[in-house]
XYZ file of C-alpha atoms in Angstrom:
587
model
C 0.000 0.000 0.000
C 2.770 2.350 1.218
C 4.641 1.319 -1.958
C 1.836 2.191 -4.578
C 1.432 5.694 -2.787
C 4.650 6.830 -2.800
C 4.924 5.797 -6.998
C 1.441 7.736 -7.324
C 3.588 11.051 -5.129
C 6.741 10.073 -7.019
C 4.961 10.606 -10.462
C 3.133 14.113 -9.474
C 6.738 15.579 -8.472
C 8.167 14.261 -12.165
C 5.778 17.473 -12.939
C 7.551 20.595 -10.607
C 9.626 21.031 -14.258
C 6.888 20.859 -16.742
C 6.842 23.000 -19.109
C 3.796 23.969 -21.078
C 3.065 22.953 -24.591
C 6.817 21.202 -24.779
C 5.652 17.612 -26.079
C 5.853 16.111 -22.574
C 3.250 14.421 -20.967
C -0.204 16.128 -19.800
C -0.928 16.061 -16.122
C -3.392 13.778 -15.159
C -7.379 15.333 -14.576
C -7.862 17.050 -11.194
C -3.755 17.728 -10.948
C -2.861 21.855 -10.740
C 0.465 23.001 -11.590
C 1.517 26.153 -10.074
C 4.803 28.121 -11.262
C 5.071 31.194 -8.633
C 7.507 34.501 -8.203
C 7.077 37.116 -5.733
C 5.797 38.680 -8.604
C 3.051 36.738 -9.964
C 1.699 33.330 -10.067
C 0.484 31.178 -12.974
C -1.261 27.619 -13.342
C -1.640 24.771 -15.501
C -4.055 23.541 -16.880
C -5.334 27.407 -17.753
C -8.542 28.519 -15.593
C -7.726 25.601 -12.800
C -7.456 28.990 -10.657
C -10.351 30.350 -9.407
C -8.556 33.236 -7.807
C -4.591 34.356 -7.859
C -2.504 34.905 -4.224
C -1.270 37.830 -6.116
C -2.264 40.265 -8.995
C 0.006 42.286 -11.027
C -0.975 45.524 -11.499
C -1.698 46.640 -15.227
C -0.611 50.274 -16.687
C -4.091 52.294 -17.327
C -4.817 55.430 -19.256
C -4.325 58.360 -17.402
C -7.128 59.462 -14.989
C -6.345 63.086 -17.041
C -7.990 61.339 -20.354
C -11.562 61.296 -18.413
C -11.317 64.194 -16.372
C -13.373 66.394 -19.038
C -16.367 63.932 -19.439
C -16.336 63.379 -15.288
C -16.272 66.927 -14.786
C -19.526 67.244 -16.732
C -21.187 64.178 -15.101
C -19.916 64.890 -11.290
C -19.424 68.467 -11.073
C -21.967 70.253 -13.254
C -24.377 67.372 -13.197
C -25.054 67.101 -17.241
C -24.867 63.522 -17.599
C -26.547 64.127 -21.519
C -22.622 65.703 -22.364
C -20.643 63.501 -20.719
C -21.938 60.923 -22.563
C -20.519 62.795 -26.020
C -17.481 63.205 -24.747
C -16.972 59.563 -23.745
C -18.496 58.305 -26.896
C -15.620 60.290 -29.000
C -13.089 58.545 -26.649
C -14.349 55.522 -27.252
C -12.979 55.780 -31.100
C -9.582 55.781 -29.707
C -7.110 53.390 -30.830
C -5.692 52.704 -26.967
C -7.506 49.994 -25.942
C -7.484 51.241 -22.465
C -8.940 54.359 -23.405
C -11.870 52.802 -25.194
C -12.446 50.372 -21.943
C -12.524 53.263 -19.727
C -14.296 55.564 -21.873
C -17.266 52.600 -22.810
C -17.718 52.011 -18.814
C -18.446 55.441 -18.639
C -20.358 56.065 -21.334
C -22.528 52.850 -20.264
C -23.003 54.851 -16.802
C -24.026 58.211 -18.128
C -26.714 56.939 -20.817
C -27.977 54.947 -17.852
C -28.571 58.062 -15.674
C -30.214 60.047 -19.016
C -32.829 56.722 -19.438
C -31.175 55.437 -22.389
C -31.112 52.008 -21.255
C -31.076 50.004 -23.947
C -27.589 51.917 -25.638
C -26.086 52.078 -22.439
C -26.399 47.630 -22.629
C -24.869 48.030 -26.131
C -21.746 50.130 -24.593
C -21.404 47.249 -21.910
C -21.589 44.569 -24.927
C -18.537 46.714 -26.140
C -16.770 46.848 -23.630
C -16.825 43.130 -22.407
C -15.692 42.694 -25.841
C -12.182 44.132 -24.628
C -11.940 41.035 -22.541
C -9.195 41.539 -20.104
C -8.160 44.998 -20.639
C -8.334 46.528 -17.270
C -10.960 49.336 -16.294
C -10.141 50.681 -12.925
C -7.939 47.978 -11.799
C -10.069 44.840 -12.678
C -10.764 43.224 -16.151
C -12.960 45.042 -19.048
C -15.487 42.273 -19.286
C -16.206 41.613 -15.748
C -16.921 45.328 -14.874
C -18.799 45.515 -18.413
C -21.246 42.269 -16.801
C -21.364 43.773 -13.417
C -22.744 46.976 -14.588
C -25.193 45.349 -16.889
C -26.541 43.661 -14.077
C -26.907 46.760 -12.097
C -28.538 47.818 -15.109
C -31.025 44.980 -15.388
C -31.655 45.017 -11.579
C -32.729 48.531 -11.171
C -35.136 48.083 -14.047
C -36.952 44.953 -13.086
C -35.731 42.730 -16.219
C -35.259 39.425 -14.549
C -35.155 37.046 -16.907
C -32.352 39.129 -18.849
C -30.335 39.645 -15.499
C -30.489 35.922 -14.801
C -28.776 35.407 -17.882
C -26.897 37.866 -17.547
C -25.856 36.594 -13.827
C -25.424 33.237 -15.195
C -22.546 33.974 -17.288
C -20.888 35.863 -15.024
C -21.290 33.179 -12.562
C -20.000 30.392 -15.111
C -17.025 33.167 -15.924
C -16.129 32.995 -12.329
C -15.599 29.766 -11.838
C -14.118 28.824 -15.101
C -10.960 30.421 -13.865
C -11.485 33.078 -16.663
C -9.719 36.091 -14.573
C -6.604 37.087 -12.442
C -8.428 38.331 -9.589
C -7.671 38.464 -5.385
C -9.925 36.322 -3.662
C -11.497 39.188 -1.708
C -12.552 40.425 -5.145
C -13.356 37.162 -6.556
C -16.205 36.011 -3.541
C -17.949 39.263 -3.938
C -18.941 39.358 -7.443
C -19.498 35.337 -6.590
C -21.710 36.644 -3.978
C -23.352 39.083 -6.667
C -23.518 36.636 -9.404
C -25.105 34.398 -6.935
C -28.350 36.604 -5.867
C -28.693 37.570 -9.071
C -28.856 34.189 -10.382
C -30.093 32.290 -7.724
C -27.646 29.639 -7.891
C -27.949 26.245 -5.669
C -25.000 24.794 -3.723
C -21.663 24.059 -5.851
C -21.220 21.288 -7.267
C -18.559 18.854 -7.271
C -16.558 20.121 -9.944
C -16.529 23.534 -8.591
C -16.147 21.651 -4.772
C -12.549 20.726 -6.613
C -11.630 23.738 -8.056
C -12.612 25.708 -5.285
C -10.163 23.449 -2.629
C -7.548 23.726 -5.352
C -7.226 27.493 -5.211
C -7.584 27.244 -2.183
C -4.839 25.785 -1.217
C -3.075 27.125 -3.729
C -3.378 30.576 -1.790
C -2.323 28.873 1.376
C 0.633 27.689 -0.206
C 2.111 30.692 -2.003
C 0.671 32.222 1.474
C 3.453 29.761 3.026
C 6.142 29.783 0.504
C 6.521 33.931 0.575
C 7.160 33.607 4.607
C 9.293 30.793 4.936
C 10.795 30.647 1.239
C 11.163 26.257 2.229
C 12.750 23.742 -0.020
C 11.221 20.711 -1.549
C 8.543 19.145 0.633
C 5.088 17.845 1.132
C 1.609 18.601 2.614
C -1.911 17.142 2.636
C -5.055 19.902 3.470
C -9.037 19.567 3.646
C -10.717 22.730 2.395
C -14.611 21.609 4.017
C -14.613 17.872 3.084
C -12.130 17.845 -0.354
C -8.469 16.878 0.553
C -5.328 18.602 -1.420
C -2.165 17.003 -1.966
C 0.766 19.166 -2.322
C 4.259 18.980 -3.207
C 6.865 21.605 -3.906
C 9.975 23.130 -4.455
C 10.307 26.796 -3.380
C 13.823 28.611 -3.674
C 14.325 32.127 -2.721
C 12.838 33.775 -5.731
C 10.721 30.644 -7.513
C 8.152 28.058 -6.257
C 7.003 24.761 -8.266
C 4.302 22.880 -6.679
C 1.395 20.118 -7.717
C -1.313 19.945 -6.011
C -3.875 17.164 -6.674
C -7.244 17.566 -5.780
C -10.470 15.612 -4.850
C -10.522 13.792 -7.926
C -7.624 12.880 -8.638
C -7.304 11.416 -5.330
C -10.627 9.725 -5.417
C -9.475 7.900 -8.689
C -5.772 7.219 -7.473
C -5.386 7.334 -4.103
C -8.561 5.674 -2.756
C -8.433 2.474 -4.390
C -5.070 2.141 -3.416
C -5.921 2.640 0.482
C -8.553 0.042 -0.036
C -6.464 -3.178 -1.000
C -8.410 -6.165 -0.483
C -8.368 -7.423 2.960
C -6.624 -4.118 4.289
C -8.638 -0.552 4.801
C -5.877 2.353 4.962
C -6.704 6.114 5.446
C -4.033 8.719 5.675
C -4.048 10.772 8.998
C -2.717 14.347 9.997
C -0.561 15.460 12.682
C -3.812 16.305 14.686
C -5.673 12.771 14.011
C -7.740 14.063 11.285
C -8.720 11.588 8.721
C -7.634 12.889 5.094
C -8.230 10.353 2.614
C -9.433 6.700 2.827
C -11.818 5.659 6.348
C -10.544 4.140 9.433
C -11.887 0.757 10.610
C -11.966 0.551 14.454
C -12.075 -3.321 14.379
C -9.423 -5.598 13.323
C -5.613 -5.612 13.646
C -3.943 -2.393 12.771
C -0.205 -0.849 11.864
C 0.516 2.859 11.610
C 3.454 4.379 9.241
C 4.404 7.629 10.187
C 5.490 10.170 7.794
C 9.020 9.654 8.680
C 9.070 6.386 7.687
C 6.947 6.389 4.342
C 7.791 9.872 2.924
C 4.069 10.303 2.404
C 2.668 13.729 4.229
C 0.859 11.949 6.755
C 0.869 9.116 8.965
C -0.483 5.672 7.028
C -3.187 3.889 9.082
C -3.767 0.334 7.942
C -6.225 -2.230 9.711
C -7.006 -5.681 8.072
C -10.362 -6.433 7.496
C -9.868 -10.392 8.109
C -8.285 -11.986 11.117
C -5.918 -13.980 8.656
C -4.234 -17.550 9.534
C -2.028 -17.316 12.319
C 0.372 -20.401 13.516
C 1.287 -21.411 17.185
C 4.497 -20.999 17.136
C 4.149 -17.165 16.132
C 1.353 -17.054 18.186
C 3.742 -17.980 21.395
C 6.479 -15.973 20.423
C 4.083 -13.002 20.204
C 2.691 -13.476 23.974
C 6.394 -13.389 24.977
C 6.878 -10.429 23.147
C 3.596 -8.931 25.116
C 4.977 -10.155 28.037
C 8.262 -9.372 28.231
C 6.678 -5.630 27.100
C 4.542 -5.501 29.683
C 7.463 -6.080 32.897
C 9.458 -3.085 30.588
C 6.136 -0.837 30.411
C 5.214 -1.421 34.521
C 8.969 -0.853 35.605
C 9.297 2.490 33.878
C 5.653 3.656 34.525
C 6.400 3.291 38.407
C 9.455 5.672 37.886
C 8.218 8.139 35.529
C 4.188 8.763 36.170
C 4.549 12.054 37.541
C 6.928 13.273 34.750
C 4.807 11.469 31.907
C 1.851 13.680 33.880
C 3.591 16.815 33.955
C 5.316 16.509 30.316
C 1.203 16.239 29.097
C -0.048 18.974 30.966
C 2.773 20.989 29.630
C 2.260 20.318 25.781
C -1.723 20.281 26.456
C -1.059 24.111 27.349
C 1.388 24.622 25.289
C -0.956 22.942 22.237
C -4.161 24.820 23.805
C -1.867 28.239 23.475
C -0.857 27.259 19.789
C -4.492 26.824 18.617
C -5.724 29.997 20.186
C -2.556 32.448 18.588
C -3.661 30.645 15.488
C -7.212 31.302 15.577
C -6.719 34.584 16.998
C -4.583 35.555 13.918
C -7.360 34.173 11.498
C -9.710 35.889 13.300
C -7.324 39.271 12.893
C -6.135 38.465 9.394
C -9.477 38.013 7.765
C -11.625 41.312 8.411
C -8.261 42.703 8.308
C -7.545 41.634 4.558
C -11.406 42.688 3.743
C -10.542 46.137 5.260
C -7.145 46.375 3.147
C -8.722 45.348 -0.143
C -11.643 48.037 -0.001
C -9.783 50.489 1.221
C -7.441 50.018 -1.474
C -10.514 50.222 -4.121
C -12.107 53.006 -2.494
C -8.916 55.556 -2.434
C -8.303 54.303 -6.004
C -11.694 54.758 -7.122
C -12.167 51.556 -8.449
C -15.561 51.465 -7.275
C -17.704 53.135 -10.333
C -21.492 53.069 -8.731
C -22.648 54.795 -5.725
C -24.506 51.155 -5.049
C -21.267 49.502 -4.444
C -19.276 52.440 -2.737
C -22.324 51.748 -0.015
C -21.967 48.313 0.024
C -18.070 48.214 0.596
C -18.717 51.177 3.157
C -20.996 48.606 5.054
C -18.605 45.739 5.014
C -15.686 48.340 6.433
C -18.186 48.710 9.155
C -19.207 45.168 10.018
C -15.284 43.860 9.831
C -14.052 47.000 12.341
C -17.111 46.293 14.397
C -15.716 42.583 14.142
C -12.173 43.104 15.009
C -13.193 46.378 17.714
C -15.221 42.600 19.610
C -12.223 40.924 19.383
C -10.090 43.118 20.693
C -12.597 43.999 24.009
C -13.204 40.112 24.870
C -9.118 39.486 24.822
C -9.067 42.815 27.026
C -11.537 41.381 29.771
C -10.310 38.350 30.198
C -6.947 39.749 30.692
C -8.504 42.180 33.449
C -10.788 39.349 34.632
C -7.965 36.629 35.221
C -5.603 39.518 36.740
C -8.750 40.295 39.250
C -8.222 43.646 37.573
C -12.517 44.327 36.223
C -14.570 46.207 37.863
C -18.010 45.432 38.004
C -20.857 48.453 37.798
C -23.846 46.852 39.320
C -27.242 48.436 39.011
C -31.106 47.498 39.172
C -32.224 45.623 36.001
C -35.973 44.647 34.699
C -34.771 41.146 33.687
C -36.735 41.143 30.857
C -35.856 44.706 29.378
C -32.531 43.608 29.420
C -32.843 40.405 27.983
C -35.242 41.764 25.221
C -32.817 44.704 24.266
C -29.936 42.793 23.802
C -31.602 39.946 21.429
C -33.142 42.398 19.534
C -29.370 44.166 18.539
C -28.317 40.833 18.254
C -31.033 40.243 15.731
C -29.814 42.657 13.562
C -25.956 41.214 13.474
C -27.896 37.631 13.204
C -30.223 38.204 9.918
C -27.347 39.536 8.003
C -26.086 35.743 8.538
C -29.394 33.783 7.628
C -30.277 33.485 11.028
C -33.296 34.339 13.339
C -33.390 34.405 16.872
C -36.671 33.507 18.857
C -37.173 35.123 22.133
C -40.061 33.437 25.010
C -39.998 35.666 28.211
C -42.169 34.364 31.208
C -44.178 36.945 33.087
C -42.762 39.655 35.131
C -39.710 39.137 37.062
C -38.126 41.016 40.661
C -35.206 43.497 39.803
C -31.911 42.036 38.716
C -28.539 43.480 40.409
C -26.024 43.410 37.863
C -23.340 44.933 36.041
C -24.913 45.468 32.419
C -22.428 45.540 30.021
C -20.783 42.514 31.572
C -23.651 40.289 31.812
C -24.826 41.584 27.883
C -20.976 40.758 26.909
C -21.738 37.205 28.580
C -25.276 36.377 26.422
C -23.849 37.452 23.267
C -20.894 35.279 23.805
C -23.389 32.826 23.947
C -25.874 33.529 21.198
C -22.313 34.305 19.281
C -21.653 30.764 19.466
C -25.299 29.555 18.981
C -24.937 31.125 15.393
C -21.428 29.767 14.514
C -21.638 26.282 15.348
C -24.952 25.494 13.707
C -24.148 25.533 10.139
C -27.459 23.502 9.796
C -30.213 25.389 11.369
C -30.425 28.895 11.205
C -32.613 29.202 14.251
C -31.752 30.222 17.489
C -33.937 30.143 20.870
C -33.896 32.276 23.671
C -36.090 32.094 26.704
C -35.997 33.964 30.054
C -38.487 33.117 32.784
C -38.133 32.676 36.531
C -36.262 28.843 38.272
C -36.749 28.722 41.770
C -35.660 31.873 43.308
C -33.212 32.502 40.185
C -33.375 34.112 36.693
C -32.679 31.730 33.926
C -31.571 32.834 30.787
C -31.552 29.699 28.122
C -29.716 29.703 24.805
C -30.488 26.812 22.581
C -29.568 25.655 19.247
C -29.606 23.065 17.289
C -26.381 22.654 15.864
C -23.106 20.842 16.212
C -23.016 19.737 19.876
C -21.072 18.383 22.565
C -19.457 15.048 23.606
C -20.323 14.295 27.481
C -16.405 14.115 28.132
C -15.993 18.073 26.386
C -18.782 19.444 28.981
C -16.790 19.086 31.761
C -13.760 21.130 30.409
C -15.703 23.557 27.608
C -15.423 26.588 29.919
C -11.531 26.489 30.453
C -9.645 28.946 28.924
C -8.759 27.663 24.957
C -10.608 24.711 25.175
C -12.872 24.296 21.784
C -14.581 20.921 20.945
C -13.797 18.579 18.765
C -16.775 18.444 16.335
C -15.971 22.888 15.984
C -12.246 21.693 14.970
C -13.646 18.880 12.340
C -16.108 21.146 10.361
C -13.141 23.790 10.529
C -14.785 26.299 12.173
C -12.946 29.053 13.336
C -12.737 30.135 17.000
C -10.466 31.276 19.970
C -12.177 29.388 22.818
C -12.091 32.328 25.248
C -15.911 33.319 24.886
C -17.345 30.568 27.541
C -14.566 31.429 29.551
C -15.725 34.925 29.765
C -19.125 33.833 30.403
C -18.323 31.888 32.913
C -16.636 34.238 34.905
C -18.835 36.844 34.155
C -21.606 35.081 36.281
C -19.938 33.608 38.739
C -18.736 37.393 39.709
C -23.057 37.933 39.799
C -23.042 34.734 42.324
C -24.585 32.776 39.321
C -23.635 30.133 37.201
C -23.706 28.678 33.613
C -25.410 25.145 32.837
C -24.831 23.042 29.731
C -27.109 20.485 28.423
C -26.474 18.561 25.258
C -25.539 15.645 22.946
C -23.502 15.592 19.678
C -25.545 16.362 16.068
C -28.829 17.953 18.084
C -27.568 20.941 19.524
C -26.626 22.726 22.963
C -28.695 24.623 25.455
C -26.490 26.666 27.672
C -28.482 28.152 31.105
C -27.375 31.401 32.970
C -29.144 31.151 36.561
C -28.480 34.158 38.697
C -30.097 35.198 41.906
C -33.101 38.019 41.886
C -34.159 40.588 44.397
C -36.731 39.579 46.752
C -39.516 41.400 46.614
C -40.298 43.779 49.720
């Protein structure tokens, strides 16, 4: 098994020197080549990538060559003129001229009511292909604007067709575009058109650029020489291999179907089952059998980039005489294993609890920087587009003015929750307490959460029961505490998109339920979910991001209010977590 894999890996790197159209042999189907610089990146077979880790930018026409048809649209408001003037530049023999000057002249006939030849000026201009209008190419700006068009006047059918071949554009690979820029005219393409979920050939192409990005992503920090990796973007595996200098990078990267058609029969030889396992136990290709004997190969050993899990699928023949000599093995094993464990159980203890922190501490700097890096890249992309004005319609200068909002909002959260639990841990917060109607409060803060929810598909169902005694607690605390809560409600149920809330009176306490139905967790995670950087393990399967700091808040939040935090629940069918704090009697 290990043999045939490394032949199949052995036959991918023979690629890292291909050279287009040279007579050699093709790459096999579902196999990307990727020749990077610090400069630019290209693959093989063309339009295998989706979207490009970096994107050189192209020399324009001077923004002087449009200032006298802008002036008359922007400043004096005579859209009827502009439109002359950019229909005589469109005559020009620059081909960037004529790209610029058609998107504009599409524009200005729009505002006048001459639909139908501003359409004509966008069938122009997507006619220039990849010439670049304001920094991205002719024809995708020349679809996106006929869209607009289409939308604002109620022509479905034609903006559904429109929408389609943008969408099919997009993931054909057809242009060199950031990813950032790539998802959001996905996004657009996608209401437009209506389009279902992907399907499996744009599953692999999608985990192919993918991890092409993380790659490059990897090869322009740490520049490394030839090696190996195996990825899951959702549930399609990536194999990668490479060989980065300081100034070049080669790499193949097979995805999903390749693999399937290779790899997979290969891991399933007969009476043997084989999968091949990350560093962290993850499962990337093939299954793993719990019953029957079974042999593990690290990467070390095999040279494959993962560790090879075989388990036979038959019991086999097995003679006496190996049979004995195996027992004395065991045995013999056994006297070794019980001496040393006698010596060495508090240093085997303290050794775990050491890398457990240690691993815990890795995680949460990693998630922590995903959880900087991405709103962070969003905020550096528009605000790139924006200064540039690469942003033609008023429409879309709102819409990238709202997602600048929602990521700062994001990263301004962040920020606060890593600042209270530094000030709660040091015994450094200070609590404001203060009367509350426990059902004011409760209703308030779902209802702002409502807002944040329903931009993510999500609704949020509030039950309060009857009137309850006056609450003393600190209120921005105890609101930081629920949302952590309903935060968490919303990201691990990537199923159901409803979320419950109910608030009613428990004895002589206020309880405050959350409940969702989504991921879960295992009985043995319950019992160590609120320390610090603990996540579960079903969050860290689907790949769902976190820093596993937002029950720990919680938690501490209401035991400072003499309360405390209750989980029920049970793997695929959700979690209800329970606040109880005491109430004021009443006089």
């Amino acid at each position: 098994m290990a043999a045939v894999l490394q032949q199949s890996l052995a036959d991918l790197e023979g690629f890292l020197s291909f050279v287009p159209d040279s007579g050699v042999r093709e790459p096999p189907a579902g196999v990307m080549i990727l020749q990077a610089t610090s400069h630019g990146v290209s693959a093989y077979p063309p339009g295998t990538l989706l979207f490009s880790p970096v994107v050189l930018a192209e020399d324009e026409p001077p923004a002087g060559r449009f200032a006298p048809g802008e002036t008359l649209e922007f400043q004096r408001n005579d859209p009827a003129r502009a439109a002359e003037v950019f229909r005589e530049l469109t005559q020009s023999p620059d081909r960037g001229v004529r790209a610029g000057a058609l998107l504009r002249l599409g524009r200005n006939l729009r505002k006048i009511g001459r639909n139908e030849e501003a359409l004509r000026a966008f069938g122009q201009l997507a006619r220039l292909g990849q010439t670049p209008v304001l920094g991205l190419p002719a024809e995708l700006m020349a679809r996106e604007s006929a869209g607009s068009l289409l939308e604002g006047t109620g022509r479905i059918e034609e903006l559904r067709k429109e929408a389609s071949l943008l969408h099919e554009a997009l993931w054909s690979g057809r242009w060199s575009l950031l990813r950032p820029a790539w998802e959001f005219h996905v996004e657009e393409a996608k209401r437009w058109f209506g389009a279902g979920p992907l399907t499996e050939r744009e599953q692999n192409a999608f985990a192919l650029s993918n991890a092409a990005e993380s790659l490059y992503g990897r090869w322009i920090v740490e520049r490394e020489a030839r090696s190996r990796r195996a990825e899951k973007t959702g549930e399609c595996p990536v194999l990668m291999t490479w060989d980065g200098t300081a100034d070049r990078l080669a790499a193949v990267l097979a995805g999903p179907a390749y693999l399937a058609s290779t790899w997979t029969p290969a891991l399933q030889d007969g009476a043997v089952q084989g999968a091949l396992i990350d560093a962290d136990g993850h499962v990337l290709i093939g299954s793993v059998k719990k019953d029957g004997r079974q042999a593990l190969r690290t990467a070390a050993a095999t040279g494959l980039p993962g560790t090879l899990h075989a388990t036979s699928v038959g019991p086999g023949p097995e003679s006496a005489g190996l049979a004995g000599r195996r027992r004395l093995l065991l045995l013999g094993f056994a006297v070794l294993a019980l001496s040393l464990l006698a010596g060495s159980y508090f240093i085997v203890r303290s050794i775990g609890r050491e890398q457990a922190v240690a691993r815990l501490q890795s995680e949460f700097v990693s998630a922590v920087s995903h959880e900087f890096r991405t709103p962070l890249t969003s905020l550096r992309q528009l605000s790139e587009m924006l200064s540039k004005g690469r942003i033609p319609t008023e429409d879309q200068r709102q819409k990238s003015y709202d997602i600048l909002s929602h990521e700062s909002e994001r990263l301004q959260r962040l920020v606060e929750s890593l600042l209270d639990l530094g000030r709660i841990e040091a015994r450094a917060f200070r609590y404001h307490f203060e009367h509350l109607d426990p059902g004011a409060f409760v209703s308030g803060l779902v209802a702002e959460f409502r807002r944040q929810a329903a931009a993510q598909g999500y609704r949020v169902e509030l039950s309060l029961e009857g009137e309850q005694p006056p609450l003393l607690a600190d209120r921005e605390a105890l609101g930081l505490a629920l949302r952590n809560l309903l935060d968490n409600a919303v990201r691990y149920s990537p199923d159901c998109r409803n979320v419950w809330v109910e608030a009613g009176r428990e004895g002589g306490r206020l309880a405050i339920r959350v409940r969702d139905r989504g991921l879960g967790i295992s009985g043995p995670e319950q019992k160590k979910i609120f320390r610090k950087f603990v996540r579960g393990a079903g969050s860290r399967e689907a790949h769902i991001r976190g820093t596993g700091i937002g029950l720990t808040l919680a938690s501490s939040i209401v035991e400072a209010h003499g309360g405390e935090i209750c989980l029920e629940s049970e793997p695929g069918k959700g979690s209800t977590f329970t606040i109880l704090l005491p109430l004021e009697k009443k006089a």
